[in-house]
CSV table of C-alpha atoms in Angstrom, one decimal:
chain,number,residue,atom,x,y,z
V,8,GLY,CA,210.5,62.4,138.9
V,9,ALA,CA,207.7,59.9,137.4
V,10,VAL,CA,207.3,56.7,139.2
V,11,VAL,CA,205.9,53.4,138.1
V,12,SER,CA,204.8,51.1,140.6
V,13,GLN,CA,205.0,47.4,140.0
V,14,HIS,CA,203.6,44.9,142.5
V,15,PRO,CA,204.3,42.3,143.7
V,16,SER,CA,208.0,42.4,143.6
V,17,ARG,CA,208.2,38.7,144.1
V,18,VAL,CA,205.7,35.9,144.0
V,19,ILE,CA,206.0,32.1,144.5
V,20,CYS,CA,203.0,29.9,143.4
V,21,LYS,CA,202.0,26.4,142.8
V,22,SER,CA,201.8,25.0,139.2
V,23,GLY,CA,198.3,25.6,137.8
V,24,THR,CA,197.4,28.7,139.7
V,25,SER,CA,196.9,32.2,138.3
V,26,VAL,CA,199.2,35.3,139.2
V,27,LYS,CA,198.1,38.8,138.6
V,28,ILE,CA,200.9,41.7,138.4
V,29,GLU,CA,199.9,45.2,138.6
V,30,CYS,CA,201.7,48.1,137.0
V,31,ARG,CA,200.6,51.7,138.0
V,32,SER,CA,201.7,55.0,137.0
V,33,LEU,CA,201.9,57.0,140.2
V,34,ASP,CA,202.0,60.5,139.0
V,35,PHE,CA,201.2,60.7,135.3
V,36,GLN,CA,198.7,59.1,132.7
V,37,ALA,CA,199.9,56.4,130.5
V,38,THR,CA,197.9,55.7,127.4
V,39,THR,CA,200.4,52.9,126.5
V,40,MET,CA,202.1,50.3,128.8
V,41,PHE,CA,204.5,47.6,127.8
V,42,TRP,CA,205.1,44.1,129.4
V,43,TYR,CA,208.3,42.5,129.0
V,44,ARG,CA,209.8,39.3,130.2
V,45,GLN,CA,213.5,38.9,131.1
V,46,PHE,CA,215.5,35.6,131.6
V,47,PRO,CA,218.8,35.8,133.5
V,48,LYS,CA,221.5,37.7,131.7
V,49,GLN,CA,219.3,38.2,128.8
V,50,SER,CA,217.8,41.3,127.2
V,51,LEU,CA,214.2,42.5,127.9
V,52,MET,CA,211.8,40.6,125.7
V,53,LEU,CA,208.5,42.5,124.7
V,54,MET,CA,205.5,40.5,125.3
V,55,ALA,CA,202.5,42.8,124.6
V,56,THR,CA,201.7,46.5,124.2
V,57,SER,CA,198.8,47.5,126.5
V,58,ASN,CA,196.8,50.4,125.2
V,59,GLU,CA,194.1,51.9,127.7
V,60,GLY,CA,190.6,51.1,126.8
V,61,SER,CA,191.4,48.6,124.0
V,62,LYS,CA,192.8,45.1,123.6
V,63,ALA,CA,196.4,44.5,124.0
V,64,THR,CA,198.7,43.7,121.1
V,65,TYR,CA,200.9,40.6,121.6
V,66,GLU,CA,204.0,39.8,120.2
V,67,GLN,CA,204.4,36.8,118.0
V,68,GLY,CA,204.8,33.7,120.1
V,69,VAL,CA,203.1,35.2,123.0
V,70,GLU,CA,199.8,33.4,124.1
V,71,LYS,CA,197.3,35.9,124.7
V,72,ASP,CA,195.0,33.3,126.5
V,73,LYS,CA,197.9,32.5,128.7
V,74,PHE,CA,199.1,36.1,129.7
V,75,LEU,CA,195.9,38.2,130.0
V,76,ILE,CA,196.4,41.9,130.0
V,77,ASN,CA,194.1,44.5,131.2
V,78,HIS,CA,194.5,48.4,130.8
V,79,ALA,CA,191.3,49.7,132.3
V,80,SER,CA,192.6,53.0,133.3
V,81,LEU,CA,195.1,55.6,132.3
V,82,THR,CA,197.2,54.7,135.3
V,83,LEU,CA,196.8,50.9,135.7
V,84,SER,CA,197.6,47.8,133.6
V,85,THR,CA,197.5,44.3,134.8
V,86,LEU,CA,199.2,41.1,133.5
V,87,THR,CA,197.7,37.7,134.6
V,88,VAL,CA,199.6,34.6,134.2
V,89,THR,CA,196.9,32.0,133.8
V,90,SER,CA,197.5,28.3,135.0
V,91,ALA,CA,201.1,29.1,135.6
V,92,HIS,CA,203.7,26.4,135.0
V,93,PRO,CA,207.3,26.1,135.9
V,94,GLU,CA,208.3,27.4,132.5
V,95,ASP,CA,206.6,30.7,133.2
V,96,SER,CA,209.2,31.3,135.9
V,97,SER,CA,210.8,34.6,134.9
V,98,PHE,CA,211.3,38.3,135.7
V,99,TYR,CA,208.5,40.4,134.4
V,100,ILE,CA,208.7,44.2,133.9
V,101,CYS,CA,206.3,46.9,132.8
V,102,SER,CA,207.0,50.2,131.3
V,103,ALA,CA,204.8,53.3,131.0
V,104,HIS,CA,204.8,55.9,128.5
V,105,LYS,CA,203.7,59.3,129.9
V,106,ALA,CA,200.9,60.8,127.8
V,107,LEU,CA,201.3,64.2,126.4
V,108,TRP,CA,198.0,66.1,125.9
V,109,GLY,CA,197.5,67.8,122.5
V,110,LYS,CA,194.5,68.9,120.5
V,111,ASP,CA,193.7,65.2,119.5
V,112,GLY,CA,193.9,64.0,123.0
V,113,PRO,CA,196.6,62.0,124.9
V,114,GLN,CA,199.4,60.8,122.8
V,115,ALA,CA,202.2,58.5,124.0
V,116,THR,CA,205.8,59.4,123.4
V,117,ASN,CA,209.2,57.7,123.5
V,118,GLU,CA,210.5,60.7,125.5
V,119,LYS,CA,208.8,60.0,128.6
V,120,LEU,CA,209.3,56.2,129.3
V,121,PHE,CA,209.7,54.7,132.9
V,122,PHE,CA,210.0,51.1,133.9
V,123,GLY,CA,208.6,49.4,136.9
V,124,SER,CA,210.7,47.7,139.3
V,125,GLY,CA,209.9,44.3,138.1
V,126,THR,CA,208.2,41.1,139.5
V,127,GLN,CA,210.1,37.8,140.0
V,128,LEU,CA,207.7,34.9,139.3
V,129,SER,CA,208.6,31.4,140.7
V,130,VAL,CA,206.1,28.6,139.7
V,131,LEU,CA,206.9,25.4,141.7
U,9,LYS,CA,217.2,43.8,110.6
U,10,ASN,CA,217.0,46.2,113.5
U,11,GLN,CA,219.4,45.2,116.1
U,12,VAL,CA,221.3,46.4,119.1
U,13,GLU,CA,224.6,44.9,120.1
U,14,GLN,CA,226.6,45.7,123.3
U,15,SER,CA,230.1,45.0,124.1
U,16,PRO,CA,231.7,43.7,126.3
U,17,GLN,CA,229.3,41.2,127.7
U,18,SER,CA,231.0,41.6,131.1
U,19,LEU,CA,233.5,43.7,132.7
U,20,ILE,CA,235.2,43.6,136.0
U,21,ILE,CA,237.1,46.8,137.2
U,22,LEU,CA,238.6,48.1,140.4
U,23,GLU,CA,236.8,50.6,142.4
U,24,GLY,CA,237.9,54.2,141.5
U,25,LYS,CA,238.9,53.2,137.9
U,26,ASN,CA,237.1,54.5,134.7
U,27,CYS,CA,235.4,52.4,132.0
U,28,THR,CA,233.7,52.6,128.7
U,29,LEU,CA,230.8,50.4,127.5
U,30,GLN,CA,229.9,50.0,123.8
U,31,CYS,CA,226.5,50.0,122.0
U,32,ASN,CA,226.3,49.5,118.1
U,33,TYR,CA,222.8,49.6,116.5
U,34,THR,CA,221.3,49.0,112.9
U,35,VAL,CA,217.9,50.4,114.0
U,36,SER,CA,216.5,52.7,111.4
U,37,PRO,CA,214.9,55.2,111.1
U,38,PHE,CA,216.3,56.2,114.4
U,39,SER,CA,214.6,58.1,117.0
U,40,ASN,CA,216.5,58.1,120.2
U,41,LEU,CA,218.9,56.2,122.3
U,42,ARG,CA,218.9,55.6,125.9
U,43,TRP,CA,221.3,54.1,128.5
U,44,TYR,CA,219.7,52.3,131.5
U,45,LYS,CA,221.3,50.8,134.7
U,46,GLN,CA,219.7,47.6,135.9
U,47,ASP,CA,220.4,46.2,139.3
U,48,THR,CA,219.8,42.6,139.8
U,49,GLY,CA,216.2,41.9,140.4
U,50,ARG,CA,215.2,45.4,139.7
U,51,GLY,CA,213.6,47.3,136.6
U,52,PRO,CA,215.9,49.6,134.5
U,53,VAL,CA,216.6,53.1,135.5
U,54,SER,CA,217.3,55.7,133.0
U,55,LEU,CA,220.8,57.3,132.8
U,56,THR,CA,220.7,59.3,129.7
U,57,ILE,CA,218.7,59.8,126.4
U,58,MET,CA,219.9,61.1,123.2
U,59,THR,CA,218.5,62.2,120.0
U,60,PHE,CA,219.9,62.1,116.5
U,61,SER,CA,221.4,65.8,117.0
U,62,GLU,CA,223.0,65.1,120.1
U,63,ASN,CA,226.7,63.9,120.5
U,64,THR,CA,227.1,63.7,124.2
U,65,LYS,CA,225.1,63.8,127.3
U,66,SER,CA,226.2,63.6,131.1
U,67,ASN,CA,224.6,62.5,134.3
U,68,GLY,CA,227.0,62.9,137.2
U,69,ARG,CA,229.7,60.2,136.8
U,70,TYR,CA,228.0,59.0,133.5
U,71,THR,CA,228.7,60.3,130.1
U,72,ALA,CA,227.1,58.9,126.9
U,73,THR,CA,228.4,59.9,123.5
U,74,LEU,CA,226.5,59.1,120.2
U,75,ASP,CA,227.7,59.1,116.6
U,76,ALA,CA,224.7,58.7,114.5
U,77,ASP,CA,226.8,58.5,111.3
U,78,THR,CA,228.3,55.2,112.5
U,79,LYS,CA,225.4,54.2,114.6
U,80,GLN,CA,227.6,53.8,117.7
U,81,SER,CA,227.2,54.9,121.4
U,82,SER,CA,229.4,54.7,124.4
U,83,LEU,CA,228.7,55.1,128.0
U,84,HIS,CA,231.8,56.2,130.0
U,85,ILE,CA,231.8,55.9,133.7
U,86,THR,CA,234.3,57.8,135.8
U,87,ALA,CA,235.7,57.0,139.2
U,88,SER,CA,233.8,53.8,139.5
U,89,GLN,CA,232.0,53.0,142.9
U,90,LEU,CA,230.9,49.8,144.2
U,91,SER,CA,227.3,50.8,143.5
U,92,ASP,CA,228.0,50.9,139.9
U,93,SER,CA,227.9,47.1,139.7
U,94,ALA,CA,224.9,46.4,137.6
U,95,SER,CA,223.8,45.7,134.1
U,96,TYR,CA,224.0,48.6,131.7
U,97,ILE,CA,221.5,48.3,128.9
U,98,CYS,CA,221.4,50.2,125.5
U,99,VAL,CA,218.0,50.9,124.1
U,100,VAL,CA,217.2,52.3,120.8
U,101,SER,CA,213.9,53.8,119.5
U,102,LEU,CA,212.5,53.3,116.1
U,103,ASP,CA,211.2,56.6,114.6
U,104,ARG,CA,207.6,56.3,113.5
U,105,GLY,CA,206.8,59.9,113.5
U,106,SER,CA,204.0,60.7,115.8
U,107,THR,CA,203.3,57.1,116.6
U,108,LEU,CA,205.1,55.3,119.4
U,109,GLY,CA,208.1,53.7,118.0
U,110,ARG,CA,209.2,50.2,119.0
U,111,LEU,CA,212.1,49.9,121.3
U,112,TYR,CA,215.2,47.6,120.6
U,113,PHE,CA,217.0,46.4,123.6
U,114,GLY,CA,220.7,45.3,123.8
U,115,ARG,CA,221.7,42.4,126.0
U,116,GLY,CA,223.5,44.5,128.3
U,117,THR,CA,226.9,44.8,129.8
U,118,GLN,CA,227.4,43.3,133.3
U,119,LEU,CA,229.8,45.6,135.2
U,120,THR,CA,231.3,44.4,138.3
U,121,VAL,CA,233.3,46.8,140.4
U,122,TRP,CA,235.6,45.3,143.0
U,123,PRO,CA,237.1,47.0,146.3
């Protein structure tokens, strides 16, 4: 089955540093990837939609200068938490939608959706 | 307002017993409904996915049902095992035709299986 690799699985950093999280689709191309944040015992909250080759679309209330997203290829999206603070400590998860190739090029679909294993960020 | 509500919030059962988790949604127009299992500190893993025309789908000891008229779904776990202890999340997709529809997540049901 399709696999989405997320790295690192856990990171501890000092306040003020930046942390990069990678999300890779290992055996399929993903035109669209999503980044979520999850607090303990809470649902996944969508932070942003990452589209290959274009700027990410951020949800209301999510600072785009704080959470930098880059989707440079069809298999890799990165989330960089800049100048991290303790309140940024959370569990971050990505999801990748497998692209289906049609006559108009790759199209994302809700049918083929795979989640990464998550990254636990702890900012001291 | 598009929402997904799950019940119960938490559940404790003994190993070998069956249980049923509930999901009610108001997402419209509806595309599909998924159940995921999420172990602590891990990403969600897909159990089942159902579209409007599907009433039931099984995956081993997991059986999901869908009533699109009442907008309700259930996940039945048979002969529970200790490894079933996890959070079970209901996710409903909005139908936007050929465009990728937004996903709506429930808060999950935390299942604990005791020996």
